Amino acid sequence: MSATGNESEARAFFDRTESELLALAIESSRADWVFNTFITPDTEELASKASTRLIAATVHRAKEANRFRTVPLPGDLARKTRLLRLSLPLIAPPDLAEADELVRTVAAMQTTYATGRHAPPGRAEAVDLQELSRILGQSRNPVELQNVWIGWHDIARPMRPQFTRYVELANRGARELDFADTGAMWRSKYDMDPDSFALEADRLWAQVRPLYRSLHAYVRRRLVERYGPELVPERGPIPGHLLGNMWAQSWENLYPDLAPPGGGATYDLTKILQGRHTSPTDMVRFAERFFVSLGLDPLPSTFWERSMFARPRDREVVCHASAWDVDAVEDLRIKMCIEITAEDFHTIHHELGHNYYQRAYARQPFLFRESAHDGFHEAVGDTIGLSVTPEYLVQVGLLDRAPPPEGDIGLLLYTALQKIAFLPFGLLIDRWRWSVFSGEYGPDSYNRTWWELRERYQGIRPPVARGEDAFDAGAKFHVPANVPYMRYFLAHILQFQLHRALAREIDWTGPLHRCSIYGQRKAGKRLRAMLEMGSSREWPDALEAIGGDRRMEAAGLLEYFAPLQRWLDEQNRGQPVGW
Ligand code: X8Z
Ligand code: ZN
């Protein structure tokens, strides 16, 4: 067949396929929304059914599209041929019973996670993850912390056999589409071969690892002072229940204990928001106004009518924050159990970043309604969050006066506890899952290997010995929910790269951590150009559209934290670093 024959055949095929998959994706999204905001056996079943239908159709069409893989096609069609088989994070086996079992298993694990409860010491009734997280963030009583940590991690025990079966069936699905396993499928989404991507992640980690080790050493020393060397080894890994977060993935709740002596007079955004009786809706309005200040449109009225901002009292929901574009055009929503805290203020910006991305690429064909790669999706809202500077808070009336630059080490330390502490965690979740999917880590060593990686990358250990009867990876949302995690590692590096690119766009000459693009239409235009591309081009093109670079690099991050790195080096002089 002639090239033009291939081209017109392929074009007709993708037109048909995209409208078919769009309809199924919307159906699945609606069912999933109802499941996520009203968990019952019925909604679990309906959501599973709709998801199974979408997966089956995607597999069917992806196999048909195999015939285009070896013929020359114009750029857009060649790209669609590549993206179709990568469009879902879960592929089911062809056998209908097995497909059904796989999708139901994932839904069941999600329900277990979302409905997990534990009664902390001295409390008669069991409480949810939010309440347990509050205790973990605020208590400094190691007995209570350990109890709450174990209580939550134990909710994942029953997932172990389900997870084992899920790995088996998901791999069977991925092989149907010619991937070695589900991990290889996840790693194939970055416009390079899966092995090169693994090396790329390592390359980025090597750039930021020294800063993480410095932060770890400083934090460990302060924790030794608080809890004593019996609990916190002076040269070893830190017990994970003492870092202010259930997964030790970000440590900003420890800030009051860690603030630079004398120089840490910053401000407490949580106190400010609570003092002003800010409502969840007010918090979302702040974030929306930021995007609008860049020249983007206000959110549609349906966003305010259909979003879920608070945990309902009368039903089980998935509280883990997420952003939705239910009709893949205008029906944007977020689902969050908002608390009036600085942490949730940032998470709201994160979620609206997703919504604004979704809306910007809504005019692309269905298969390009995605981010450049998934790290970009996770980075956009966080990039805006980096512009929540003291000067910005003054501008929007949340702060009377910006603190003097002497307080900047405090500010940087706070941000590092949020974002530098996160990096090894962001990396290791999928380092672990890739090895699980490849069969290198089997069910008989799930927990041992999990803790080996936690220790190697993060330098933390569990509060008590955890055997193979536990399934501690399952106590983190994205594992039972089958959400790939490397995207967050990438986003934590990329957001500084994007922030620096936008700072340059507005000719910013001050320190990066004091730069806010609030109200800067010129920066908004750049951002928008990148967002509107969706996944129509390879991600280096998107990166170039915003800042000129074609590679992901940690240079922006390292520049942002350079003053803190110097300060940490001084603090750590003569002290043990590493574990
Ligand atoms: O899951 C999220 C977002 C939704 S995409 C709230 N994040 C990761 C997490 O909570 O573990 C954002 C940062 C990392
Ligand atoms: Zn996100």
Coordinates of C-alpha atoms and ligand atoms in Angstrom, one line a residue:
M1 CA 0.0 0.0 0.0
S2 CA 1.3 3.5 -0.8
A3 CA 2.3 5.9 2.0
T4 CA -0.7 8.0 1.3
G5 CA -2.9 4.9 1.5
N6 CA -1.4 4.2 4.9
E7 CA -1.9 7.8 6.0
S8 CA -5.6 8.0 5.1
E9 CA -6.3 4.6 6.6
A10 CA -4.4 5.6 9.8
R11 CA -6.2 8.9 10.0
A12 CA -9.6 7.3 9.7
F13 CA -8.6 4.7 12.2
F14 CA -7.5 7.3 14.8
D15 CA -10.6 9.5 14.2
R16 CA -12.8 6.5 15.0
T17 CA -10.7 5.2 17.8
E18 CA -10.4 8.5 19.6
S19 CA -14.2 9.2 19.6
E20 CA -14.9 5.7 20.8
L21 CA -12.3 5.9 23.6
L22 CA -13.3 9.4 24.6
A23 CA -16.9 8.2 25.2
L24 CA -15.7 5.3 27.2
A25 CA -13.2 7.5 29.2
I26 CA -16.0 9.9 30.1
E27 CA -18.2 7.1 31.2
S28 CA -15.4 5.6 33.3
S29 CA -14.6 9.0 34.8
R30 CA -18.2 9.6 35.8
A31 CA -18.4 6.2 37.5
D32 CA -15.1 6.7 39.1
W33 CA -16.1 10.1 40.5
V34 CA -19.2 8.6 42.1
F35 CA -17.1 5.8 43.6
N36 CA -14.5 8.2 44.9
T37 CA -17.0 10.5 46.5
F38 CA -19.5 7.8 47.7
I39 CA -17.8 4.4 48.4
T40 CA -20.3 1.5 48.4
P41 CA -20.2 -2.0 47.0
D42 CA -22.4 -0.7 44.2
T43 CA -20.3 2.2 43.2
E44 CA -17.2 0.1 43.4
E45 CA -18.8 -2.4 41.0
L46 CA -20.0 0.3 38.6
A47 CA -16.6 2.0 38.5
S48 CA -14.9 -1.3 37.9
K49 CA -17.2 -2.2 35.1
A50 CA -16.7 1.1 33.3
S51 CA -13.0 0.9 33.7
T52 CA -12.9 -2.7 32.4
R53 CA -14.8 -1.5 29.3
L54 CA -12.3 1.3 28.6
I55 CA -9.3 -1.0 29.1
A56 CA -10.8 -3.7 26.8
A57 CA -11.4 -1.2 24.0
T58 CA -8.0 0.4 24.4
V59 CA -6.3 -3.0 24.2
H60 CA -8.4 -3.9 21.2
R61 CA -7.5 -0.7 19.3
A62 CA -3.9 -0.7 20.4
K63 CA -3.5 -4.2 18.8
E64 CA -5.2 -3.1 15.6
A65 CA -2.8 -0.1 15.5
N66 CA 0.2 -2.4 15.6
R67 CA 0.0 -2.5 11.9
F68 CA 0.9 1.2 11.7
R69 CA 4.0 0.8 13.9
T70 CA 6.3 -0.1 11.0
V71 CA 4.9 2.1 8.2
P72 CA 6.0 5.7 7.7
L73 CA 3.3 8.2 8.8
P74 CA 3.2 11.9 9.4
G75 CA 4.4 13.0 12.8
D76 CA 1.0 13.3 14.6
L77 CA -0.2 9.9 13.5
A78 CA 3.1 8.2 14.3
R79 CA 2.9 9.8 17.8
K80 CA -0.7 8.6 18.3
T81 CA 0.4 5.1 17.3
R82 CA 3.0 5.3 20.1
L83 CA 0.7 6.9 22.7
L84 CA -2.3 4.6 22.2
R85 CA -0.7 1.6 23.9
L86 CA 0.6 3.8 26.7
S87 CA -2.6 5.7 27.4
L88 CA -3.6 3.7 30.6
P89 CA -1.6 2.8 33.7
L90 CA -3.3 -0.6 33.9
I91 CA -3.8 -3.2 31.2
A92 CA -5.9 -6.2 31.8
P93 CA -5.4 -9.7 30.4
P94 CA -7.6 -10.8 27.5
D95 CA -9.5 -13.4 29.5
L96 CA -12.7 -11.7 30.6
A97 CA -12.8 -13.3 34.1
E98 CA -9.2 -12.3 34.7
A99 CA -9.8 -8.7 33.5
D100 CA -12.7 -8.4 35.8
E101 CA -10.8 -9.9 38.7
L102 CA -7.9 -7.5 38.2
V103 CA -10.0 -4.3 38.0
R104 CA -12.1 -5.4 41.0
T105 CA -8.9 -6.2 43.0
V106 CA -7.6 -2.7 42.5
A107 CA -11.0 -1.2 43.5
A108 CA -11.1 -3.4 46.6
M109 CA -7.6 -2.3 47.7
Q110 CA -8.6 1.3 47.2
T111 CA -11.6 0.8 49.4
T112 CA -9.5 -0.9 52.1
Y113 CA -7.2 2.1 52.0
A114 CA -9.9 4.8 52.0
T115 CA -11.8 3.2 54.8
G116 CA -8.8 2.3 57.0
R117 CA -9.2 3.4 60.7
H118 CA -7.2 3.0 63.9
A119 CA -7.9 4.0 67.5
P120 CA -4.9 6.0 68.9
P121 CA -3.9 5.6 72.6
G122 CA -6.5 7.0 74.9
R123 CA -9.2 7.2 72.3
A124 CA -12.3 5.0 72.3
E125 CA -13.0 5.1 68.6
A126 CA -11.0 4.5 65.6
V127 CA -10.1 7.5 63.5
D128 CA -9.2 8.1 59.8
L129 CA -5.9 8.8 58.1
Q130 CA -6.4 12.6 58.3
E131 CA -6.7 12.5 62.1
L132 CA -3.8 10.0 62.4
S133 CA -1.7 12.3 60.2
R134 CA -2.5 15.2 62.4
I135 CA -1.2 13.3 65.5
L136 CA 1.9 12.3 63.6
G137 CA 2.5 15.9 62.6
Q138 CA 1.9 17.5 66.0
S139 CA 2.7 15.0 68.7
R140 CA 6.2 14.7 70.1
N141 CA 5.4 11.7 72.3
P142 CA 7.3 8.8 70.8
V143 CA 5.0 6.2 72.3
E144 CA 2.0 7.8 70.8
L145 CA 3.8 8.4 67.4
Q146 CA 4.8 4.7 67.3
N147 CA 1.3 3.5 68.0
V148 CA -0.3 5.7 65.4
W149 CA 2.4 4.7 62.8
I150 CA 1.9 1.0 63.4
G151 CA -1.9 1.4 63.5
W152 CA -2.0 2.9 60.1
H153 CA 0.6 0.7 58.4
D154 CA -1.3 -2.4 59.7
I155 CA -4.4 -1.4 57.7
A156 CA -2.5 -2.6 54.6
R157 CA -1.9 -6.1 55.8
P158 CA -5.0 -7.6 54.1
M159 CA -3.9 -6.1 50.8
R160 CA -0.9 -8.4 50.5
P161 CA -2.6 -11.4 48.7
Q162 CA -4.6 -8.9 46.6
F163 CA -1.5 -7.0 45.6
T164 CA 0.3 -10.3 44.7
R165 CA -2.5 -11.3 42.4
Y166 CA -2.7 -7.7 40.9
V167 CA 0.9 -7.9 40.0
E168 CA 0.5 -11.2 38.2
L169 CA -2.6 -10.1 36.3
A170 CA -1.4 -6.6 35.4
N171 CA 1.8 -8.1 34.0
R172 CA -0.2 -10.5 31.9
G173 CA -2.1 -7.5 30.5
A174 CA 1.1 -5.5 29.8
R175 CA 2.6 -8.4 27.9
E176 CA -0.5 -8.5 25.7
L177 CA 0.7 -5.1 24.5
D178 CA 4.3 -6.3 24.0
F179 CA 5.7 -4.8 27.2
A180 CA 8.1 -6.9 29.3
D181 CA 5.9 -6.1 32.4
T182 CA 3.8 -3.3 33.9
G183 CA 6.9 -1.5 35.2
A184 CA 8.4 -1.4 31.7
M185 CA 5.1 -0.1 30.4
W186 CA 5.2 2.8 33.0
R187 CA 8.8 3.6 32.1
S188 CA 8.0 3.7 28.4
K189 CA 6.0 6.9 28.7
Y190 CA 9.0 9.3 28.5
D191 CA 9.9 9.4 24.8
M192 CA 12.9 7.2 25.4
D193 CA 13.5 3.5 25.9
P194 CA 12.6 2.2 29.4
D195 CA 16.1 1.4 30.4
S196 CA 17.4 4.9 29.5
F197 CA 14.6 6.4 31.5
A198 CA 15.7 4.4 34.6
L199 CA 19.2 5.8 34.1
E200 CA 17.8 9.3 33.6
A201 CA 16.1 9.1 37.0
D202 CA 19.4 8.0 38.6
R203 CA 21.2 10.9 36.9
L204 CA 18.8 13.4 38.4
W205 CA 19.0 11.8 41.8
A206 CA 22.8 12.0 41.8
Q207 CA 22.5 15.8 41.3
V208 CA 20.3 16.3 44.4
R209 CA 21.5 13.6 46.7
P210 CA 24.3 15.7 48.4
L211 CA 21.7 18.3 49.4
Y212 CA 19.4 15.6 50.7
R213 CA 22.2 14.1 52.8
S214 CA 23.0 17.4 54.3
L215 CA 19.4 18.0 55.3
H216 CA 19.1 14.5 56.7
A217 CA 22.2 15.0 58.8
Y218 CA 20.9 18.3 60.2
V219 CA 17.5 16.9 61.0
R220 CA 18.9 13.8 62.6
R221 CA 21.1 15.8 64.9
R222 CA 18.2 17.8 66.1
L223 CA 16.1 14.7 66.6
V224 CA 19.0 13.1 68.6
E225 CA 18.8 16.2 70.9
R226 CA 15.0 15.8 71.3
Y227 CA 14.6 12.1 71.6
G228 CA 18.1 10.9 72.7
P229 CA 20.6 8.6 71.0
E230 CA 18.7 5.4 72.2
L231 CA 15.8 6.3 69.9
V232 CA 17.7 8.2 67.1
P233 CA 21.1 6.7 66.2
E234 CA 23.7 9.4 65.7
R235 CA 25.1 7.8 62.6
G236 CA 22.3 5.5 61.4
P237 CA 18.9 5.8 59.7
I238 CA 16.2 7.9 61.4
P239 CA 13.1 6.1 62.8
G240 CA 10.3 6.9 60.3
H241 CA 7.7 7.8 62.9
L242 CA 9.6 10.8 64.1
L243 CA 9.6 12.9 61.0
G244 CA 6.1 14.4 61.2
N245 CA 4.5 12.6 58.3
M246 CA 3.0 9.1 58.0
W247 CA 5.5 8.1 55.3
A248 CA 8.3 10.4 56.2
Q249 CA 7.9 11.8 52.7
S250 CA 8.0 15.5 53.8
W251 CA 9.1 16.9 57.1
E252 CA 7.8 20.4 57.3
N253 CA 5.7 19.6 60.4
L254 CA 9.0 19.4 62.3
Y255 CA 9.9 23.0 61.3
P256 CA 9.2 24.5 64.8
D257 CA 11.8 22.1 66.2
L258 CA 14.3 22.8 63.5
A259 CA 14.1 26.5 62.9
P260 CA 17.5 28.2 62.7
P261 CA 18.3 29.5 66.1
G262 CA 17.5 33.2 66.2
G263 CA 17.2 33.5 62.4
G264 CA 14.0 31.6 61.8
A265 CA 11.5 34.3 62.4
T266 CA 9.3 33.6 59.3
Y267 CA 5.5 33.5 59.4
D268 CA 3.0 30.7 60.0
L269 CA 0.6 30.5 57.1
T270 CA -1.5 28.0 58.9
K271 CA -2.1 30.4 61.8
I272 CA -2.8 33.3 59.4
L273 CA -5.4 31.3 57.5
Q274 CA -7.0 30.0 60.7
G275 CA -6.9 33.4 62.3
R276 CA -8.8 34.9 59.4
H277 CA -11.4 32.1 59.5
T278 CA -10.6 31.3 55.9
S279 CA -13.0 28.6 54.5
P280 CA -12.0 25.8 52.1
T281 CA -13.7 27.7 49.3
D282 CA -11.7 30.8 50.2
M283 CA -8.5 28.8 49.9
V284 CA -9.5 27.6 46.5
R285 CA -10.4 31.1 45.4
F286 CA -6.9 32.3 46.3
A287 CA -5.4 29.7 44.1
E288 CA -7.8 30.4 41.2
R289 CA -7.0 34.1 41.4
F290 CA -3.3 33.3 41.0
F291 CA -4.0 31.5 37.7
V292 CA -6.3 34.3 36.6
S293 CA -3.6 36.8 37.3
L294 CA -1.5 35.1 34.7
G295 CA -4.1 35.6 32.0
L296 CA -5.9 32.2 32.3
D297 CA -9.7 32.0 32.6
P298 CA -11.6 31.7 35.9
L299 CA -12.9 28.2 36.6
P300 CA -16.3 27.3 35.3
S301 CA -19.3 27.6 37.6
T302 CA -19.7 23.8 37.5
F303 CA -16.3 23.5 39.2
W304 CA -17.7 25.2 42.2
E305 CA -21.0 23.2 42.1
R306 CA -19.5 19.8 41.5
S307 CA -16.2 19.7 43.4
M308 CA -15.8 18.1 46.8
F309 CA -13.9 20.4 49.2
A310 CA -14.7 18.7 52.5
R311 CA -15.0 15.2 53.9
P312 CA -18.8 14.4 54.0
R313 CA -20.0 13.2 57.4
D314 CA -22.4 10.6 56.1
R315 CA -20.4 8.5 53.7
E316 CA -17.0 7.0 52.9
V317 CA -15.0 8.8 50.3
V318 CA -11.4 8.8 48.9
C319 CA -9.9 11.7 50.8
H320 CA -6.6 11.7 48.9
A321 CA -6.6 14.9 46.9
S322 CA -7.1 14.7 43.1
A323 CA -8.1 16.8 40.1
W324 CA -10.6 15.7 37.5
D325 CA -11.7 16.7 34.0
V326 CA -14.8 14.5 33.8
D327 CA -15.9 15.3 30.2
A328 CA -12.3 15.9 29.0
V329 CA -13.3 19.5 28.1
E330 CA -14.8 21.9 30.7
D331 CA -16.1 19.7 33.6
L332 CA -13.2 20.4 35.9
R333 CA -13.4 19.4 39.5
I334 CA -11.2 18.8 42.5
K335 CA -11.8 16.3 45.3
M336 CA -10.2 17.0 48.6
C337 CA -10.9 16.9 52.3
I338 CA -9.5 20.4 52.8
E339 CA -8.1 21.5 56.1
I340 CA -7.2 25.0 56.9
T341 CA -3.4 24.6 56.8
A342 CA -0.4 25.8 54.8
E343 CA 0.0 22.3 53.6
D344 CA -3.5 22.2 52.1
F345 CA -3.0 25.7 50.7
H346 CA -0.1 24.3 48.7
T347 CA -2.0 21.1 47.7
I348 CA -4.9 23.3 46.3
H349 CA -2.4 25.1 44.1
H350 CA -1.1 21.7 43.1
E351 CA -4.6 20.4 42.1
L352 CA -5.6 23.5 40.2
G353 CA -2.4 23.1 38.3
H354 CA -3.8 19.8 37.0
N355 CA -7.2 21.5 36.2
Y356 CA -5.6 24.4 34.3
Y357 CA -3.4 21.9 32.3
Q358 CA -6.5 19.8 31.5
R359 CA -8.4 22.8 30.3
A360 CA -5.5 24.1 28.2
Y361 CA -5.1 20.9 26.2
A362 CA -8.8 20.3 25.9
R363 CA -8.7 21.4 22.2
Q364 CA -6.2 18.7 21.3
P365 CA -7.3 15.4 19.9
F366 CA -8.1 12.9 22.6
L367 CA -4.8 11.1 22.6
F368 CA -2.9 14.3 23.1
R369 CA -5.1 15.4 26.0
E370 CA -2.2 14.7 28.4
S371 CA 0.8 16.4 29.8
A372 CA 4.2 16.4 28.0
H373 CA 5.0 13.6 30.4
D374 CA 3.4 12.9 33.7
G375 CA 6.0 14.8 35.7
F376 CA 4.9 18.0 34.0
H377 CA 1.3 17.4 35.1
E378 CA 2.5 17.1 38.7
A379 CA 4.8 20.1 38.4
V380 CA 2.5 22.9 37.2
G381 CA 0.6 23.7 40.3
D382 CA 3.8 23.3 42.4
T383 CA 5.6 25.8 40.2
I384 CA 2.8 28.3 40.9
G385 CA 3.1 27.3 44.6
L386 CA 6.8 28.4 44.5
S387 CA 5.5 31.9 43.7
V388 CA 3.7 32.0 47.1
T389 CA 6.4 34.2 48.5
P390 CA 6.2 36.6 51.4
E391 CA 5.8 39.5 48.9
Y392 CA 3.0 37.7 47.2
L393 CA 1.2 37.1 50.6
V394 CA 1.5 40.8 51.3
Q395 CA 0.0 41.6 47.8
V396 CA -3.0 39.4 48.4
G397 CA -3.5 40.7 52.0
L398 CA -2.6 37.6 53.9
L399 CA 0.5 39.2 55.5
D400 CA 1.1 42.8 56.7
R401 CA 4.8 43.0 56.0
A402 CA 7.3 40.7 54.3
P403 CA 9.9 39.4 56.8
P404 CA 13.4 40.7 56.3
P405 CA 15.9 38.7 54.2
E406 CA 17.7 37.5 57.3
G407 CA 14.7 35.1 57.8
D408 CA 15.4 33.5 54.4
I409 CA 17.3 30.6 55.8
G410 CA 14.1 29.8 57.8
L411 CA 12.0 30.0 54.6
L412 CA 14.4 27.9 52.6
L413 CA 14.6 25.3 55.4
Y414 CA 10.8 25.1 55.5
T415 CA 10.6 24.6 51.7
A416 CA 13.5 22.0 51.8
L417 CA 11.6 20.0 54.5
Q418 CA 8.7 19.9 52.1
K419 CA 10.5 19.3 48.9
I420 CA 14.1 18.1 49.3
A421 CA 13.0 15.6 52.0
F422 CA 10.6 14.2 49.4
L423 CA 13.1 13.4 46.6
P424 CA 14.3 9.9 47.7
F425 CA 10.8 8.9 48.6
G426 CA 9.6 10.0 45.2
L427 CA 12.2 7.9 43.6
L428 CA 12.1 4.7 45.7
I429 CA 8.4 3.9 45.4
D430 CA 8.7 3.0 41.7
R431 CA 12.2 1.6 42.1
W432 CA 10.5 -0.9 44.4
R433 CA 7.4 -1.4 42.1
W434 CA 9.5 -1.8 39.0
S435 CA 11.4 -4.6 40.7
V436 CA 8.2 -6.1 41.9
F437 CA 6.7 -6.1 38.4
S438 CA 9.9 -7.5 36.9
G439 CA 9.8 -10.4 39.4
E440 CA 13.1 -9.4 41.0
Y441 CA 11.3 -8.8 44.3
G442 CA 8.8 -11.6 45.0
P443 CA 5.9 -11.8 47.5
D444 CA 8.2 -13.5 50.0
S445 CA 10.3 -10.4 50.2
Y446 CA 7.9 -7.5 49.6
N447 CA 8.4 -6.0 53.0
R448 CA 12.1 -6.7 53.4
T449 CA 12.9 -5.1 50.0
W450 CA 10.6 -2.2 50.7
W451 CA 12.6 -1.3 53.9
E452 CA 15.9 -1.9 52.2
L453 CA 15.1 0.8 49.7
R454 CA 13.6 3.1 52.4
E455 CA 16.9 2.8 54.2
R456 CA 19.2 3.0 51.2
Y457 CA 17.5 6.1 49.6
Q458 CA 15.8 7.9 52.5
G459 CA 18.0 6.9 55.4
I460 CA 15.0 5.9 57.5
R461 CA 14.0 2.7 59.3
P462 CA 10.7 1.4 60.7
P463 CA 10.0 2.1 64.4
V464 CA 9.8 -1.6 65.1
A465 CA 10.8 -4.7 63.2
R466 CA 8.4 -5.4 60.3
G467 CA 8.1 -8.9 59.0
E468 CA 6.7 -10.4 55.9
D469 CA 3.2 -10.5 57.5
A470 CA 3.1 -6.8 57.1
F471 CA 2.7 -5.0 53.7
D472 CA 4.0 -1.5 54.4
A473 CA 4.1 -0.3 50.8
G474 CA 0.3 -0.7 50.8
A475 CA -0.1 2.0 53.4
K476 CA 0.8 4.6 50.8
F477 CA -2.2 5.6 48.6
H478 CA -0.6 5.2 45.2
V479 CA 0.3 1.6 45.7
P480 CA -3.2 0.2 46.2
A481 CA -4.6 2.8 43.7
N482 CA -2.1 1.8 41.0
V483 CA -0.8 5.3 40.4
P484 CA 2.7 5.5 39.1
Y485 CA 4.9 7.6 41.4
M486 CA 8.1 8.5 39.5
R487 CA 6.1 11.5 38.2
Y488 CA 6.4 13.2 41.6
F489 CA 10.1 12.7 41.8
L490 CA 10.4 14.3 38.3
A491 CA 8.0 17.1 39.3
H492 CA 10.0 18.0 42.4
I493 CA 13.0 18.7 40.1
L494 CA 11.1 20.1 37.1
Q495 CA 9.1 22.6 39.2
F496 CA 12.4 24.5 40.0
Q497 CA 13.4 24.3 36.4
L498 CA 10.1 25.8 35.3
H499 CA 10.2 28.4 38.1
R500 CA 13.6 29.5 37.0
A501 CA 12.6 29.7 33.4
L502 CA 9.6 31.9 34.3
A503 CA 11.7 34.0 36.5
R504 CA 14.0 34.7 33.6
E505 CA 11.0 35.5 31.4
I506 CA 10.1 38.3 33.7
D507 CA 13.8 39.4 34.0
W508 CA 14.0 38.6 37.7
T509 CA 17.4 39.4 39.1
G510 CA 16.9 38.6 42.8
P511 CA 17.2 35.3 44.6
L512 CA 15.0 32.6 43.0
H513 CA 13.2 31.8 46.3
R514 CA 11.9 35.4 46.4
C515 CA 10.5 35.4 42.9
S516 CA 6.8 35.4 42.3
I517 CA 5.2 35.5 38.9
Y518 CA 1.9 36.6 40.4
G519 CA 0.2 39.0 37.9
Q520 CA 2.9 38.5 35.3
R521 CA 1.1 38.0 32.0
K522 CA 4.4 37.4 30.1
A523 CA 5.1 34.4 32.3
G524 CA 1.5 33.3 31.9
K525 CA 1.8 33.4 28.2
R526 CA 4.9 31.1 28.2
L527 CA 3.2 28.7 30.6
R528 CA 0.1 28.6 28.6
A529 CA 2.0 27.8 25.4
M530 CA 3.4 24.8 27.1
L531 CA 0.1 23.7 28.6
E532 CA -1.8 23.9 25.3
M533 CA 0.6 21.6 23.6
G534 CA -0.6 18.7 25.8
S535 CA 1.2 15.6 24.7
S536 CA 1.1 16.4 21.0
R537 CA 4.9 16.7 20.9
E538 CA 7.8 15.0 22.7
W539 CA 8.4 16.4 26.1
P540 CA 11.7 18.1 25.3
D541 CA 9.7 20.3 22.9
A542 CA 7.4 21.4 25.8
L543 CA 10.3 22.1 28.0
E544 CA 11.9 24.2 25.3
A545 CA 8.6 26.1 24.8
I546 CA 8.8 27.3 28.4
G547 CA 12.5 27.8 29.0
G548 CA 14.9 26.9 26.3
D549 CA 16.3 23.7 27.9
R550 CA 15.7 20.3 26.3
R551 CA 16.9 18.2 29.3
M552 CA 15.6 17.9 32.8
E553 CA 18.2 19.3 35.1
A554 CA 18.4 20.0 38.9
A555 CA 20.3 23.3 38.3
G556 CA 17.3 25.4 39.1
L557 CA 16.7 23.5 42.3
L558 CA 20.3 23.8 43.3
E559 CA 20.4 27.5 42.6
Y560 CA 17.2 28.0 44.7
F561 CA 18.6 26.2 47.7
A562 CA 22.3 27.3 47.4
P563 CA 22.1 29.6 50.5
L564 CA 20.6 26.7 52.5
Q565 CA 23.2 24.3 51.3
R566 CA 25.9 26.6 52.6
W567 CA 24.1 27.0 55.9
L568 CA 23.7 23.3 56.3
D569 CA 27.3 22.7 55.5
E570 CA 28.2 25.0 58.4
Q571 CA 25.8 23.4 60.8
N572 CA 27.0 19.9 59.9
R573 CA 30.7 20.7 60.2
G574 CA 32.4 18.0 62.2
Q575 CA 29.1 16.0 62.5
P576 CA 28.3 12.7 60.9
V577 CA 26.6 12.8 57.5
G578 CA 25.0 9.7 55.9
W579 CA 23.8 6.5 57.4
Ligands
X8Z1 O1 -0.7 12.5 45.4 C1 -0.3 13.7 45.3 C2 -1.3 14.8 44.9 C3 -2.3 14.3 44.0 S1 -1.7 14.0 42.4 C4 -2.0 15.3 46.2 N1 1.0 14.0 45.7 C5 1.9 13.0 46.1 C6 1.6 12.4 47.5 O2 0.7 13.0 48.1 O3 2.2 11.4 47.9 C7 1.5 15.3 45.6 C8 2.9 15.2 46.2 C9 3.2 13.7 46.2
ZN2 ZN -1.0 15.7 41.4

